[in-house]
Amino acid sequence: MTKNQQKTNKIQYIRKLELYRIIGEGYKAMQDGRISEIEDVREKLRQQRIHRNIP
């Protein structure tokens, strides 16, 4: 596996983990009776990717 493939696989893995974490947060929020606008969630994801230097 080349370095480029490894980097691509790592980014895909990190994005999957992000998605599952966000789903978990959403589920917990629903149980607590909280809601978030989709734009708020998108912005939160964008900020996390910037913080982690993920394209």
PDB file of N, CA and C in Angstrom, residues 14-45:
ATOM      1  N   ILE A  14     -11.239   8.217   9.667  1.00  0.00           N
ATOM      2  CA  ILE A  14     -11.532   9.321  10.580  1.00  0.00           C
ATOM      3  C   ILE A  14     -12.915   9.895  10.300  1.00  0.00           C
ATOM      4  N   ARG A  15     -13.267  10.033   9.033  1.00  0.00           N
ATOM      5  CA  ARG A  15     -14.596  10.558   8.683  1.00  0.00           C
ATOM      6  C   ARG A  15     -15.709   9.619   9.147  1.00  0.00           C
ATOM      7  N   LYS A  16     -15.484   8.316   9.032  1.00  0.00           N
ATOM      8  CA  LYS A  16     -16.475   7.352   9.527  1.00  0.00           C
ATOM      9  C   LYS A  16     -16.650   7.493  11.033  1.00  0.00           C
ATOM     10  N   LEU A  17     -15.528   7.603  11.742  1.00  0.00           N
ATOM     11  CA  LEU A  17     -15.607   7.776  13.191  1.00  0.00           C
ATOM     12  C   LEU A  17     -16.348   9.051  13.556  1.00  0.00           C
ATOM     13  N   GLU A  18     -16.096  10.116  12.802  1.00  0.00           N
ATOM     14  CA  GLU A  18     -16.806  11.381  13.019  1.00  0.00           C
ATOM     15  C   GLU A  18     -18.309  11.196  12.847  1.00  0.00           C
ATOM     16  N   LEU A  19     -18.679  10.513  11.782  1.00  0.00           N
ATOM     17  CA  LEU A  19     -20.098  10.285  11.500  1.00  0.00           C
ATOM     18  C   LEU A  19     -20.750   9.500  12.632  1.00  0.00           C
ATOM     19  N   TYR A  20     -20.117   8.418  13.054  1.00  0.00           N
ATOM     20  CA  TYR A  20     -20.683   7.607  14.132  1.00  0.00           C
ATOM     21  C   TYR A  20     -20.770   8.388  15.440  1.00  0.00           C
ATOM     22  N   ARG A  21     -19.784   9.235  15.699  1.00  0.00           N
ATOM     23  CA  ARG A  21     -19.798  10.043  16.914  1.00  0.00           C
ATOM     24  C   ARG A  21     -20.950  11.050  16.862  1.00  0.00           C
ATOM     25  N   ILE A  22     -21.134  11.674  15.702  1.00  0.00           N
ATOM     26  CA  ILE A  22     -22.225  12.643  15.539  1.00  0.00           C
ATOM     27  C   ILE A  22     -23.581  11.944  15.672  1.00  0.00           C
ATOM     28  N   ILE A  23     -23.708  10.753  15.099  1.00  0.00           N
ATOM     29  CA  ILE A  23     -24.954   9.997  15.232  1.00  0.00           C
ATOM     30  C   ILE A  23     -25.223   9.696  16.700  1.00  0.00           C
ATOM     31  N   GLY A  24     -24.182   9.280  17.417  1.00  0.00           N
ATOM     32  CA  GLY A  24     -24.322   9.007  18.849  1.00  0.00           C
ATOM     33  C   GLY A  24     -24.731  10.242  19.627  1.00  0.00           C
ATOM     34  N   GLU A  25     -24.124  11.382  19.303  1.00  0.00           N
ATOM     35  CA  GLU A  25     -24.499  12.641  19.958  1.00  0.00           C
ATOM     36  C   GLU A  25     -25.953  12.983  19.664  1.00  0.00           C
ATOM     37  N   GLY A  26     -26.356  12.775  18.418  1.00  0.00           N
ATOM     38  CA  GLY A  26     -27.732  13.066  18.025  1.00  0.00           C
ATOM     39  C   GLY A  26     -28.731  12.177  18.757  1.00  0.00           C
ATOM     40  N   TYR A  27     -28.395  10.922  18.894  1.00  0.00           N
ATOM     41  CA  TYR A  27     -29.274   9.994  19.593  1.00  0.00           C
ATOM     42  C   TYR A  27     -29.428  10.396  21.053  1.00  0.00           C
ATOM     43  N   LYS A  28     -28.302  10.733  21.684  1.00  0.00           N
ATOM     44  CA  LYS A  28     -28.344  11.170  23.079  1.00  0.00           C
ATOM     45  C   LYS A  28     -29.136  12.469  23.214  1.00  0.00           C
ATOM     46  N   ALA A  29     -28.955  13.373  22.272  1.00  0.00           N
ATOM     47  CA  ALA A  29     -29.683  14.647  22.297  1.00  0.00           C
ATOM     48  C   ALA A  29     -31.192  14.406  22.174  1.00  0.00           C
ATOM     49  N   MET A  30     -31.567  13.473  21.298  1.00  0.00           N
ATOM     50  CA  MET A  30     -33.000  13.154  21.148  1.00  0.00           C
ATOM     51  C   MET A  30     -33.552  12.600  22.454  1.00  0.00           C
ATOM     52  N   GLN A  31     -32.796  11.740  23.114  1.00  0.00           N
ATOM     53  CA  GLN A  31     -33.250  11.187  24.384  1.00  0.00           C
ATOM     54  C   GLN A  31     -33.411  12.290  25.430  1.00  0.00           C
ATOM     55  N   ASP A  32     -32.545  13.298  25.359  1.00  0.00           N
ATOM     56  CA  ASP A  32     -32.598  14.405  26.311  1.00  0.00           C
ATOM     57  C   ASP A  32     -33.614  15.469  25.900  1.00  0.00           C
ATOM     58  N   GLY A  33     -34.202  15.313  24.712  1.00  0.00           N
ATOM     59  CA  GLY A  33     -35.197  16.272  24.227  1.00  0.00           C
ATOM     60  C   GLY A  33     -34.597  17.515  23.584  1.00  0.00           C
ATOM     61  N   ARG A  34     -33.312  17.457  23.229  1.00  0.00           N
ATOM     62  CA  ARG A  34     -32.661  18.597  22.577  1.00  0.00           C
ATOM     63  C   ARG A  34     -32.732  18.432  21.063  1.00  0.00           C
ATOM     64  N   ILE A  35     -32.695  19.546  20.351  1.00  0.00           N
ATOM     65  CA  ILE A  35     -32.665  19.512  18.892  1.00  0.00           C
ATOM     66  C   ILE A  35     -31.577  20.464  18.400  1.00  0.00           C
ATOM     67  N   SER A  36     -31.064  20.183  17.210  1.00  0.00           N
ATOM     68  CA  SER A  36     -30.071  21.046  16.563  1.00  0.00           C
ATOM     69  C   SER A  36     -30.479  21.206  15.112  1.00  0.00           C
ATOM     70  N   GLU A  37     -30.245  22.379  14.588  1.00  0.00           N
ATOM     71  CA  GLU A  37     -30.478  22.617  13.166  1.00  0.00           C
ATOM     72  C   GLU A  37     -29.378  21.918  12.373  1.00  0.00           C
ATOM     73  N   ILE A  38     -29.709  21.458  11.184  1.00  0.00           N
ATOM     74  CA  ILE A  38     -28.734  20.749  10.354  1.00  0.00           C
ATOM     75  C   ILE A  38     -27.544  21.640  10.036  1.00  0.00           C
ATOM     76  N   GLU A  39     -27.781  22.927   9.868  1.00  0.00           N
ATOM     77  CA  GLU A  39     -26.675  23.847   9.592  1.00  0.00           C
ATOM     78  C   GLU A  39     -25.703  23.915  10.771  1.00  0.00           C
ATOM     79  N   ASP A  40     -26.215  23.829  11.985  1.00  0.00           N
ATOM     80  CA  ASP A  40     -25.353  23.822  13.175  1.00  0.00           C
ATOM     81  C   ASP A  40     -24.469  22.581  13.188  1.00  0.00           C
ATOM     82  N   VAL A  41     -25.045  21.450  12.816  1.00  0.00           N
ATOM     83  CA  VAL A  41     -24.287  20.194  12.778  1.00  0.00           C
ATOM     84  C   VAL A  41     -23.218  20.259  11.687  1.00  0.00           C
ATOM     85  N   ARG A  42     -23.571  20.782  10.518  1.00  0.00           N
ATOM     86  CA  ARG A  42     -22.598  20.920   9.427  1.00  0.00           C
ATOM     87  C   ARG A  42     -21.438  21.816   9.839  1.00  0.00           C
ATOM     88  N   GLU A  43     -21.741  22.921  10.503  1.00  0.00           N
ATOM     89  CA  GLU A  43     -20.703  23.843  10.949  1.00  0.00           C
ATOM     90  C   GLU A  43     -19.800  23.180  11.983  1.00  0.00           C
ATOM     91  N   LYS A  44     -20.392  22.407  12.870  1.00  0.00           N
ATOM     92  CA  LYS A  44     -19.612  21.697  13.889  1.00  0.00           C
ATOM     93  C   LYS A  44     -18.645  20.706  13.220  1.00  0.00           C
ATOM     94  N   LEU A  45     -19.125  19.964  12.234  1.00  0.00           N
ATOM     95  CA  LEU A  45     -18.269  19.034  11.495  1.00  0.00           C
ATOM     96  C   LEU A  45     -17.147  19.781  10.778  1.00  0.00           C
TER      97      LEU A  45
END
